[in-house]
Structure formats: structure tokens, C-alpha cells
Coordinates of C-alpha atoms in Angstrom, one line a residue:
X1 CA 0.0 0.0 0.0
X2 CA 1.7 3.4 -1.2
X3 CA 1.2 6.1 1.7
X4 CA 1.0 9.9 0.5
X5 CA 0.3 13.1 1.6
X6 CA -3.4 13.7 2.3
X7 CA -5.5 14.3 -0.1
X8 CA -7.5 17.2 -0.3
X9 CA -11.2 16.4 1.7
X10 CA -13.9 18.4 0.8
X11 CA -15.3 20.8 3.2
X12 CA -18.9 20.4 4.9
X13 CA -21.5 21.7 2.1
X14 CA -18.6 21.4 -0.8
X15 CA -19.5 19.1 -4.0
X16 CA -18.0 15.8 -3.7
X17 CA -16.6 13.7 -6.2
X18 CA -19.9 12.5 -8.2
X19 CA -20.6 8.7 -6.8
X20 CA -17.7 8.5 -4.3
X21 CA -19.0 8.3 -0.7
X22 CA -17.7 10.3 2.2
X23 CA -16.6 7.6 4.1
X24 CA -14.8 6.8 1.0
X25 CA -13.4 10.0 0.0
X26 CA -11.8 9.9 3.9
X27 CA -9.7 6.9 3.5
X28 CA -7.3 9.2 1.7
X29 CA -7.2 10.8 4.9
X30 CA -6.8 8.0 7.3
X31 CA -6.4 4.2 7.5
X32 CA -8.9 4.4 9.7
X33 CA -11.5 7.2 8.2
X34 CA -13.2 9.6 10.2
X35 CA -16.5 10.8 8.5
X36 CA -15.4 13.1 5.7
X37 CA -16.4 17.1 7.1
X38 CA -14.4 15.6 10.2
X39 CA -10.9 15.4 8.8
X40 CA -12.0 18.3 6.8
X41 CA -11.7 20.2 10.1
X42 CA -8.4 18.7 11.1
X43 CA -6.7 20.0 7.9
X44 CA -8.3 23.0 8.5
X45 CA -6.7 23.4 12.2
X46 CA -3.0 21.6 10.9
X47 CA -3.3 24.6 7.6
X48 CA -4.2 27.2 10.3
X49 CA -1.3 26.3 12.5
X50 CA 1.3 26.3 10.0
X51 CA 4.3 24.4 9.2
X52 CA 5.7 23.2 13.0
X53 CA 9.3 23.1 11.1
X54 CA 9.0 27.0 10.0
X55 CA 11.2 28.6 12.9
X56 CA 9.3 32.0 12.3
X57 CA 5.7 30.1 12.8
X58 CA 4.1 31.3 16.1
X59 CA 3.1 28.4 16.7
X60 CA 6.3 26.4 16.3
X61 CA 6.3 24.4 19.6
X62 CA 4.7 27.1 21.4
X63 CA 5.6 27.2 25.3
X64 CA 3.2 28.6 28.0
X65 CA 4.5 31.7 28.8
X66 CA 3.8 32.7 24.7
X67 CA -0.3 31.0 24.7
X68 CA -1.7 34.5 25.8
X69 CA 0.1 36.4 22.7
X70 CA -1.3 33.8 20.1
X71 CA -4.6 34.0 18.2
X72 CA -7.0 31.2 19.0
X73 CA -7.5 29.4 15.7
X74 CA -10.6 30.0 13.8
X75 CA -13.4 27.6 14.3
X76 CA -11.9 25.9 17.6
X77 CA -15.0 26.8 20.4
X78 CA -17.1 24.9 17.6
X79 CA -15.5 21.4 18.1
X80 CA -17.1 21.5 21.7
X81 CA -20.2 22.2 20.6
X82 CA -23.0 19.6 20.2
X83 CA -24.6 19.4 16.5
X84 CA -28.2 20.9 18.1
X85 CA -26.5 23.8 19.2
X86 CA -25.0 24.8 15.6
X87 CA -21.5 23.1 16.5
X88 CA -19.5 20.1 15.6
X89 CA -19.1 17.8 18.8
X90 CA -20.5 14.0 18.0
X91 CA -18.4 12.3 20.3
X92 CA -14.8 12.1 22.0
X93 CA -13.2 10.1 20.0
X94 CA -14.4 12.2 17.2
X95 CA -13.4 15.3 19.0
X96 CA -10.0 14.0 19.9
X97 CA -9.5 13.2 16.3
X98 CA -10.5 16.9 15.5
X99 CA -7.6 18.0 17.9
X100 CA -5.1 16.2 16.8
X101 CA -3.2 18.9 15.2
X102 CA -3.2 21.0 18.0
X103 CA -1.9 18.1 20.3
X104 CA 0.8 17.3 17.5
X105 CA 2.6 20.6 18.9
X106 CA 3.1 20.9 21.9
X107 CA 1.5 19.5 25.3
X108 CA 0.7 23.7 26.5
X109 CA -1.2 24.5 23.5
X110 CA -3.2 21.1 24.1
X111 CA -4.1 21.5 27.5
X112 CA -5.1 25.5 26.7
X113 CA -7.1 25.0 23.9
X114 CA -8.1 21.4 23.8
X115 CA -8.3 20.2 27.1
X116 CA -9.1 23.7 29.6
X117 CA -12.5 24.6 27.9
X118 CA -13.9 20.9 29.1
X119 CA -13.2 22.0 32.6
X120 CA -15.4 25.6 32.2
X121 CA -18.5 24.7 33.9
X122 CA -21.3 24.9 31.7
X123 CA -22.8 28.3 31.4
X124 CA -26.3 26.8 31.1
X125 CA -27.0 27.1 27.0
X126 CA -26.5 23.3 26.9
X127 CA -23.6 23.5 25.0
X128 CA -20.8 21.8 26.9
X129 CA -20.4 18.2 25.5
X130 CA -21.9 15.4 28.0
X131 CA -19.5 14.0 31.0
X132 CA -17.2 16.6 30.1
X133 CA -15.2 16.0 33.1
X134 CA -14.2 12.6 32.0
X135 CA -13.9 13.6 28.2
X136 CA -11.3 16.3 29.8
X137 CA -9.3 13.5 31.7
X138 CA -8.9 11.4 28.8
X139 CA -8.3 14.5 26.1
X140 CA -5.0 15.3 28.4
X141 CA -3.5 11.5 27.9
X142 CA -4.5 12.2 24.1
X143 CA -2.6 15.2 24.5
X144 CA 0.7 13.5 25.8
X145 CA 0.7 10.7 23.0
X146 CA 0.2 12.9 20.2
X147 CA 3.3 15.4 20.8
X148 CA 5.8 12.5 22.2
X149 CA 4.7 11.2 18.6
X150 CA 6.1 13.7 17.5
X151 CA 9.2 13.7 18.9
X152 CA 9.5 9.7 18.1
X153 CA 8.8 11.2 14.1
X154 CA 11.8 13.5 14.8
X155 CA 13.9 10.4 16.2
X156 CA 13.2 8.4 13.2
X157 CA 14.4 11.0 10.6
X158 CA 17.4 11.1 12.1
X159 CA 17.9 7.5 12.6
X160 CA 16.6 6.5 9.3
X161 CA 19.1 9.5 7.5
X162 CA 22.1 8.6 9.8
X163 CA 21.5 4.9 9.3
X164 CA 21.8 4.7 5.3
X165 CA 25.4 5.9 5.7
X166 CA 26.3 4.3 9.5
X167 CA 25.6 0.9 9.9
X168 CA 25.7 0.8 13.5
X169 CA 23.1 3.5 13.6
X170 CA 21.0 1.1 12.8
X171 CA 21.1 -0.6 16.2
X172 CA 18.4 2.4 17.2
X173 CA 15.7 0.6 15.2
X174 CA 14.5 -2.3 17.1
X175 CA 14.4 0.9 20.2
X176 CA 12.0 2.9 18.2
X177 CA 10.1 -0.2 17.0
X178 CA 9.4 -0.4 20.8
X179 CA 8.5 3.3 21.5
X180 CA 6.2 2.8 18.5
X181 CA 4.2 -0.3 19.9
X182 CA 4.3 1.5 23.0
X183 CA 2.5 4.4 21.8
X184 CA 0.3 2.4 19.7
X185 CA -0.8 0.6 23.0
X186 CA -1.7 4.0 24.7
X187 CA -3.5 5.2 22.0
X188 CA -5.6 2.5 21.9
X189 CA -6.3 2.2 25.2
X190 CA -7.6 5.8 25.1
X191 CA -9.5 5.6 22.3
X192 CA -11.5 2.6 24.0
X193 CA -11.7 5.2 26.8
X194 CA -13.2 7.7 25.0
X195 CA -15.4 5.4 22.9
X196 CA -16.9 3.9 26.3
X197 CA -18.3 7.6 27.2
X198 CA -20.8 6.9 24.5
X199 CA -21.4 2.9 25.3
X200 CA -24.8 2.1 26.2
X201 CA -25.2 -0.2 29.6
X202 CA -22.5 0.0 32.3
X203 CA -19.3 1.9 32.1
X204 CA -16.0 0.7 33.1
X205 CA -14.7 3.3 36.4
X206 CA -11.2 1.9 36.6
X207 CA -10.8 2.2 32.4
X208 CA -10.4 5.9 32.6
X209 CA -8.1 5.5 35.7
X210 CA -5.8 3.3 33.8
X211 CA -5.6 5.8 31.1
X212 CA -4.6 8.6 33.4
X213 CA -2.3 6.3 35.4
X214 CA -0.4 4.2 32.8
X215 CA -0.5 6.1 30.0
X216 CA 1.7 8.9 31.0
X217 CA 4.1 6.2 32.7
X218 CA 4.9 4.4 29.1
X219 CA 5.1 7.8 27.8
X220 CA 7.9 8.6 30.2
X221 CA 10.0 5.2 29.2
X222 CA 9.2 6.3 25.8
X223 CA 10.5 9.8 26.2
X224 CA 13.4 8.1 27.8
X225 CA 14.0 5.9 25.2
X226 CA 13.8 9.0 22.7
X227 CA 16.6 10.2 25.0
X228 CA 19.3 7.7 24.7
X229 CA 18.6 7.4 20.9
X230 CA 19.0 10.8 20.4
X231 CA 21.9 11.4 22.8
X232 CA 23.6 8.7 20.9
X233 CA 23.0 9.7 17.9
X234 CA 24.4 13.1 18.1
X235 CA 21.8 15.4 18.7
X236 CA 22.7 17.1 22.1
X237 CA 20.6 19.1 24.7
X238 CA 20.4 22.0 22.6
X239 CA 19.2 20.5 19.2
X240 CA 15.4 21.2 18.8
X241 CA 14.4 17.5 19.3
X242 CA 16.1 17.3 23.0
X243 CA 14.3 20.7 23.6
X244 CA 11.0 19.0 22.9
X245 CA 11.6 16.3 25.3
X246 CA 12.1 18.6 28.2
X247 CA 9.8 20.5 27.5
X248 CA 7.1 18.0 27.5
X249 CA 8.6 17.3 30.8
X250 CA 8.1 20.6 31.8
X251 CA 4.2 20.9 30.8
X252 CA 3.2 17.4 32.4
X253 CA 2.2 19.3 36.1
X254 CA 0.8 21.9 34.5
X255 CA -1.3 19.3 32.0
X256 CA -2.4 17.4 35.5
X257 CA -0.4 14.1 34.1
X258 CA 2.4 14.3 37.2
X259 CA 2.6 12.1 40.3
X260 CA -0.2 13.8 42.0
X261 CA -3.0 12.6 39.3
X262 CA -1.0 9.0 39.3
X263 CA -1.9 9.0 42.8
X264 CA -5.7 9.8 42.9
X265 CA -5.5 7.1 39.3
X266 CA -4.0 4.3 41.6
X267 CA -6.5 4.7 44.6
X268 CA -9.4 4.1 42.2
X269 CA -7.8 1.2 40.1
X270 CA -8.1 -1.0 43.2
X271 CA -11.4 0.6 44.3
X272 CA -13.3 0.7 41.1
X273 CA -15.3 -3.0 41.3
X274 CA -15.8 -3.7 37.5
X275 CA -13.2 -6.3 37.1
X276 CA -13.4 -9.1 35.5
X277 CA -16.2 -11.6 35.5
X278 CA -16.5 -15.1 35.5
X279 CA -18.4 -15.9 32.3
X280 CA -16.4 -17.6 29.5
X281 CA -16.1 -15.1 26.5
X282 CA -17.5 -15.6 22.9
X283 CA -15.5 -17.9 20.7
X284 CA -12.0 -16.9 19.8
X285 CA -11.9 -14.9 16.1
X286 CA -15.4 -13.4 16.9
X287 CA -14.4 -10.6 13.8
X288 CA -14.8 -8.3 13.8
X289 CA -14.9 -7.9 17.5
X290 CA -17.2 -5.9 20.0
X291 CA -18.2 -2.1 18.9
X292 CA -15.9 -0.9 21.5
X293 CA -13.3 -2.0 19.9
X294 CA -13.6 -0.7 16.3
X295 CA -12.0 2.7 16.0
X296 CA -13.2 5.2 13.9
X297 CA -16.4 3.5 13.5
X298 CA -19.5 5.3 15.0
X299 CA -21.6 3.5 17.6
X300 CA -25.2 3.3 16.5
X301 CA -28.2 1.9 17.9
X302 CA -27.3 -1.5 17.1
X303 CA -24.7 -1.7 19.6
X304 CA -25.2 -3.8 22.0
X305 CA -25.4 -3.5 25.6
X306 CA -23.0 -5.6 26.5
X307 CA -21.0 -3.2 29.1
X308 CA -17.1 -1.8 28.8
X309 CA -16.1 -4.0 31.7
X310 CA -17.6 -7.1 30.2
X311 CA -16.1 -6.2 26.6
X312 CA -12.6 -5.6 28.0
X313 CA -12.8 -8.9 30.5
X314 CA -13.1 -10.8 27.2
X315 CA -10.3 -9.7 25.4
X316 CA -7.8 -11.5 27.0
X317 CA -9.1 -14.9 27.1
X318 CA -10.9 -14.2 23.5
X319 CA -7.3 -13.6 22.1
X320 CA -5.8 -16.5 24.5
X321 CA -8.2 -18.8 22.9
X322 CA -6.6 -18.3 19.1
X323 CA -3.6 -20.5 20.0
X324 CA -5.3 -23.6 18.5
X325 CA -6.0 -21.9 15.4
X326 CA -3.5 -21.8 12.8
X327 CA -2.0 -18.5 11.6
X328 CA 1.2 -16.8 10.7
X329 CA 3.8 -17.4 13.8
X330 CA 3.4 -13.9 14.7
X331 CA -0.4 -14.3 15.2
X332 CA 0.5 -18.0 16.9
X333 CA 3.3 -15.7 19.3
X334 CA 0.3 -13.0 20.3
X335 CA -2.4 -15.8 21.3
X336 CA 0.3 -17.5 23.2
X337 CA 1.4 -14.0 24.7
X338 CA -2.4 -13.7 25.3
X339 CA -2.7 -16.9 27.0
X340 CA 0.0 -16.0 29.5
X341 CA -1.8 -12.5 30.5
X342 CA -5.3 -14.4 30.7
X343 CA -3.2 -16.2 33.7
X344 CA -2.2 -13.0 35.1
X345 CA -5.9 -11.5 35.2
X346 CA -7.7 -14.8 36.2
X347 CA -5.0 -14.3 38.9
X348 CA -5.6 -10.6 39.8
X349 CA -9.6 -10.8 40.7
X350 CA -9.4 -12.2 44.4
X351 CA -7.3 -10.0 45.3
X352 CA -9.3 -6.7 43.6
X353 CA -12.4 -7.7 45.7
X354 CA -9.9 -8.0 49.2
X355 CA -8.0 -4.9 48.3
X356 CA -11.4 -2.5 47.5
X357 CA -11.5 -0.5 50.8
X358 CA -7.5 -1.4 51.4
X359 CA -5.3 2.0 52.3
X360 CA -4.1 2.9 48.4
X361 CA -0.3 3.7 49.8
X362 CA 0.1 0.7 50.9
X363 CA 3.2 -0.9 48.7
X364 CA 1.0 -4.3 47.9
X365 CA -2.4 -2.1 46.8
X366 CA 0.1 0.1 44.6
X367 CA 1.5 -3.3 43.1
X368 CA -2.2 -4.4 42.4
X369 CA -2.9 -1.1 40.6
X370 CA 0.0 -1.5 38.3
X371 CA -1.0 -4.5 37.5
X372 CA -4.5 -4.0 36.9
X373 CA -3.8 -1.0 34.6
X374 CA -1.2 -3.2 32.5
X375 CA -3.8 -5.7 32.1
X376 CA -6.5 -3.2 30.7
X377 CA -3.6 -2.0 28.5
X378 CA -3.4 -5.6 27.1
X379 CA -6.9 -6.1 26.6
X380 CA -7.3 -2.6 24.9
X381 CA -4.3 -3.4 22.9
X382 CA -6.1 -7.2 22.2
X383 CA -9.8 -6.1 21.4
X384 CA -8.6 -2.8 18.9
X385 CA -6.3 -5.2 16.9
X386 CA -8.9 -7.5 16.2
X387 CA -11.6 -5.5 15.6
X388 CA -9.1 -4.0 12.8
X389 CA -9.0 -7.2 11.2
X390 CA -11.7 -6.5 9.3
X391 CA -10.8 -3.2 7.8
X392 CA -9.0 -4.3 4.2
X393 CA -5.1 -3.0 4.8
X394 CA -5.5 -1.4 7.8
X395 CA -1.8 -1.7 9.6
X396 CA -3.5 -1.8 13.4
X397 CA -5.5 -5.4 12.3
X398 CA -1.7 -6.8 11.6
X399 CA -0.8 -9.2 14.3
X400 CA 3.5 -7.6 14.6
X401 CA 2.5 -4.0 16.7
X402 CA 0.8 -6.0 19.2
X403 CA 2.7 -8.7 20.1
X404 CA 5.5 -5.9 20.5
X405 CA 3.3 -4.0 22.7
X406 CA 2.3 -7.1 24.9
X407 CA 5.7 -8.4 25.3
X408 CA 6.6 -4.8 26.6
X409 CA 3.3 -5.5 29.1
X410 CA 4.3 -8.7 29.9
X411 CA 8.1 -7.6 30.8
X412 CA 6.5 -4.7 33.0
X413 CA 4.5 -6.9 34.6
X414 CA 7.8 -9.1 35.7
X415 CA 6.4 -12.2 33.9
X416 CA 8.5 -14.7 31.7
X417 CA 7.6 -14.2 28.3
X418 CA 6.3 -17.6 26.3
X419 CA 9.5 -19.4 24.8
X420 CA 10.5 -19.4 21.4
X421 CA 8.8 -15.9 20.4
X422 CA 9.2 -14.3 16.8
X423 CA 10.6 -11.2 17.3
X424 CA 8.5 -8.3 15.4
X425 CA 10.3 -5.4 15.7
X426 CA 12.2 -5.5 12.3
X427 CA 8.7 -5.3 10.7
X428 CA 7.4 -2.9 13.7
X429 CA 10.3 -0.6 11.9
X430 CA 10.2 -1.0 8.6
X431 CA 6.7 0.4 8.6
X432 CA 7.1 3.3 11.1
X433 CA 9.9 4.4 9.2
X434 CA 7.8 4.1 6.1
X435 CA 4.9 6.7 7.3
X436 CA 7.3 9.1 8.8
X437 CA 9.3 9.1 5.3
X438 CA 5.6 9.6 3.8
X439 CA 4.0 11.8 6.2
X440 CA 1.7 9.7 7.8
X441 CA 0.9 9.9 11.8
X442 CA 2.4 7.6 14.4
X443 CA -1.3 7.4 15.9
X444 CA -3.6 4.4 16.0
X445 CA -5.5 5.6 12.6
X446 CA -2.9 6.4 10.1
X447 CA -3.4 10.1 10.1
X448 CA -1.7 11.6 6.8
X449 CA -0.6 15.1 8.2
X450 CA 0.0 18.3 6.3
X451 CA 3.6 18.7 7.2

């Protein structure tokens, strides 16, 4: 598949191509299409904000102390706006989408723009978007993914330029591989998040806790990682990647992504009672998966009510159940990767239910939270991957990414990995440094970008 700059998208109310639907006009915009005046809208807010590579752009990597001199981009108050009220907002992982630009440079801008006007109380015109508290706490993880993306894009230019000439630069690929399952993992675990806010029947409490407690934690190993690779590569504390890095690390407080929010995330990962149940889960290869699961498709009235918790307690043992079918050994590796987690959660529920009303600091409760959140990081991870399976091409349904990412959950979790593992990472690299070279997002979706 040949990746390319977007395509134009037509504008809501423009002509479109006679006998081409939206949804099909959008692929050239996505892997995984938003509708069509959607990613309209983000082209519109990546063109407003200029090129992020222009020195002179105001916007270049904008810290906070410039966000008070800098024009609000045109047509930005409408994204939080519901459609009855004349604006945009359908739902948060729509929304999210929207942002994307904006996230893309820097985590100040974000939390400013994208994530502050969900925390305005309502001013009683019915406009703000519904549970906008939660939709806040999950925007700000968005956030931190999206511009460490970034800097992971910036890593793999020079690695990929350095590399053609200096063989043992090319020792740096199987690290950015990792940072790029790693990301993938968050990012899928907060779209689920965001999808859930519009799932009918029960929600899943400790789901958003896990996004706002593990999320920023592989984000820091990621930026770490970033680090090293670019420290050893040659680019120094002052090169304009390195000055990324810390300054993401300087806007994660101010974002509400530091220890403090970690804290409050851990306590209700081990109170929050929607862990798993005990009911054996639908048949392994159950394509295309539950609606929670398939990003970028909107959830109609069909969907069924089949609750978050419920959905994400059958991932595991869904994917664990694929080792007796036959498959490419990197599909074989994930079920049996799978198989070993499904241990670890069958594992994790007695002591949920004895731990509930246990003092959070305690060192064993803090252990239980990690593990919980790794687990719903797996299962996010598990359910989005198959659900992609039945979109035609689509890089997230490929089986490489996510064995990558669980073997990095499974390592975390201080459990030995299934012997005799393929190792995915060569393929993991081959196509991240294909979408940077063609200007296509590191994000869950395949987002071609402007610049």
C-alpha cells in the first residue's frame, strides 16, 4: 500500500466527487477514516497552524508563557459544541481526532485550547459536551501521546538518514520499534476510553483511571528511550528535538499528568469494582470484535449492551483462545502471549475484591494497581487489533504491533515471556519508518498530516 500526503477532503457543504461516498473519500485521509467534514476540520486546524518546522511560525512548539500572545485558531469553540447547538461535537473520540493537530505541537497549546474549555462549567445554554469531566481527563493523555509522537517522528528522521550511511546506527531501530508499539498501546487504550463515554449499559470506572495512570508512565519510558537514541546519535541538549523532550517534561504538572493525578489514578484502580467476570467469553476470532473496539467507526443503535467492563474482561481470554488456530507465527506468538496475561488476570480478581476499601499507599495495593492497569492495557491493545481485522489493509489489524506492545506488558509486569517468540520489531520498523518518510501519523488511525 503506497502512503502519501493527504488528499484534499472536501469541506462540509462542498461538492464531492460524483458517486464516491464520504466515508470513501476519507480513507485518503486515514487508514482508519473519520467521517469526511471531520478530517475536513483537522486540515483545516494543521493549515491554520502552520508548518511546525517554520522557525518564524508562532506556533512552532509554542511554550506557555507565549499561549496569551497567540490567536485562538478560527473555528476551535465549535468542536465543543454539540450538533443541536449549531457546532461540531458528535463524540470524544471524534473530538479527539478533530484535535489532533493541535496536540501534535506541543502538550501547553493542548491542555489550553483542547483540554481547559472541558473543565469551564457549563454556562447553562446546553452547550458543553456530556460527561465533560471525563472527556477532559482522557483529552489530556491524548494530548501527551500525540506530541511525544512527535518527537518519536523527529527520532526516526534522524535515525533513518544517519542509518543509510552508518551501519551501526541502525542498532536504534528495534528501540523505536518499541516506542512505536508503546504508543500504539496507549493510543488504543484511550481511544476505547473515549469510545466507552458513549457505550450504552455500564461503564468501566477503573478504564479511565488506567488511562490517566499508565498512560503517562509508558510515555515517560518512551521519552526516555527518545533520549538515549538521540543522545547517541548526536543530537545534544540543545538541538530542537532534545528541547522537545524537556519540555514536554516541563508541561506534564501543569497538563495534571504528574505524580499527583498518578496518585488519585492508583487509589481508584483497586477501588473501582468492574473487574473481571467469570463468564467464559464468545469464541475466539469473533471478527470483527465488540463495537468498543472498532476505532473510527460510530456507535449506533445496534450496539449492544453488552457493558465496557464485560467487553474488555473478554479480550484476554478471546485472544488467549486463538492459539489452536492456525495463523502466521506472529499471530501464533500473540495468542500465546495472550494466553500467559489471561493467567495473570484470572490471577488478579481475588485479590481486587480483598484490596477495594484497602489504604491505596500501601506498597502491595500500589502493586495491584500496576498490575491492573497493564492488564486493561493488554486487553485494549487485544480487542482494537482484532476489531481492525476486518478493515482491508489497515496496519492496526496486523498481528506484529501488538505482540510488540504485549511483550513490553508482559516484561512490566515481571512475567516470563512464552518461549521461542518471533521477534516483530524488524517489521514494527520497517513500517514506522515508512509513514514518517511519507508523512503519515504515528497514531492508532494512520493520520496523513499536512507537514
Amino acid at each position: 500500500m503506497t502512503l502519501t500526503r493527504p488528499a484534499p477532503v472536501a469541506a462540509p457543504g462542498s461538492p464531492s466527487v460524483p458517486g464516491t461516498p464520504p466515508r470513501t473519500a476519507s480513507r485518503a485521509y486515514a487508514e482508519l477514516p473519520p467521517p469526511a467534514d471531520a478530517a475536513a476540520r483537522a486540515l483545516r486546524l494543521d493549515a491554520q497552524l502552520g508548518d511546525p518546522g517554520d522557525g518564524d511560525n508562532p506556533y512552532h512548539r509554542a511554550g506557555r508563557d507565549a499561549l496569551g500572545d497567540l490567536p485562538v485558531p478560527e473555528g476551535l469553540r465549535e468542536e465543543f459544541v454539540g450538533r443541536a447547538a449549531g457546532g461540531h461535537f458528535t463524540s470524544g473520540e471524534e473530538l479527539a481526532r478533530a484535535l489532533r493537530p493541535l496536540f501534535r505541537r506541543g502538550l501547553a497549546l493542548g491542555q489550553a485550547w483542547g483540554v481547559r474549555p472541558l473543565l469551564v462549567a457549563d454556562d447553562g445554554s446546553g452547550c458543553a459536551p456530556p460527561r465533560a469531566g471525563e472527556l477532559a481527563a482522557l483529552l489530556a493523555p491524548a494530548a501527551l501521546t500525540a506530541v511525544t509522537g512527535g518527537v518519536l517522528r523527529e527520532a526516526v528522521r534522524v535515525v533513518d538518514a544517519r542509518g543509510r550511511h552508518e551501519p551501526a546506527v541502525r542498532q536504534w531501530h528495534g528501540t523505536l520499534a518499541e516506542c512505536f508499539a508503546d504508543l500504539l498501546a496507549c493510543e488504543s487504550l484511550v481511544a476505547v476510553a473515549l469510545r466507552s463515554l458513549d457505550m450504552p449499559g455500564d461503564t468501566a470506572p477503573a478504564l479511565t483511571a488506567a488511562v490517566g495512570y499508565v498512560v503517562p508512565q509508558l510515555a515517560a519510558d518512551v521519552r526516555g528511550a527518545l533520549d538515549l537514541v538521540l543522545h547517541q546519535t548526536g543530537c545534544g541538549p540543545a538541538s530542537p528535538q532534545a528541547r522537545a523532550l524537556a519540555r514536554i517534561a516541563e508541561d506534564l504538572t501543569p497538563a495534571g499528568l504528574d505524580w499527583v493525578a498518578a496518585t488519585v489514578d492508583q487509589a481508584r484502580l483497586v477501588r473501582a469494582q468492574d473487574g473481571p467476570a467469570d463468564a467464559p467469553p464468545a469464541g475466539a476470532g469473533s471478527a470483527p470484535g465488540h463495537p468498543l473496539f472498532r476505532l473510527g467507526q460510530p456507535l449506533d443503535a445496534g450496539t449492544p449492551a453488552t457493558g465496557c467492563a464485560q467487553a474488555l474482561a473478554d479480550a484476554l481470554p478471546s485472544a488467549a483462545a486463538g492459539i489452536h488456530v492456525p495463523g502466521p507465527p506472529a499471530q501464533v506468538a500473540l495468542a500465546r502471549t495472550a494466553r500467559r496475561l489471561n493467567t495473570e488476570l484470572r490471577t488478579l480478581r481475588l485479590p481486587l475484591l480483598r484490596a477495594a476499601h484497602a489504604d491505596p499507599a500501601d506498597p502491595a495495593v500500589r502493586a495491584l494497581a500496576d498490575r491492573r492497569a497493564l492488564l486493561l492495557l493488554a486487553a485494549a491493545v487485544l480487542g482494537v487489533r482484532e476489531a481492525a481485522t476486518a478493515v482491508p489493509s489497515a496496519y492496526l489489524g496486523a498481528p506484529d504491533w501488538a505482540l510488540l506492545a504485549l511483550a513490553r506488558v508482559t516484561e512490566r509486569l515481571g512475567v516470563p515471556l512464552p518461549p521461542g517468540l518471533t521477534d516483530p520489531r524488524d517489521g514494527v520498523w520497517a513500517v514506522l519508518a515508512h509513514r514518517v518518510r511519507h508523512h503519515v501519523d504515528v497514531d492508532v488511525y494512520a493520520t496523513r498530516m499536512l507537514w
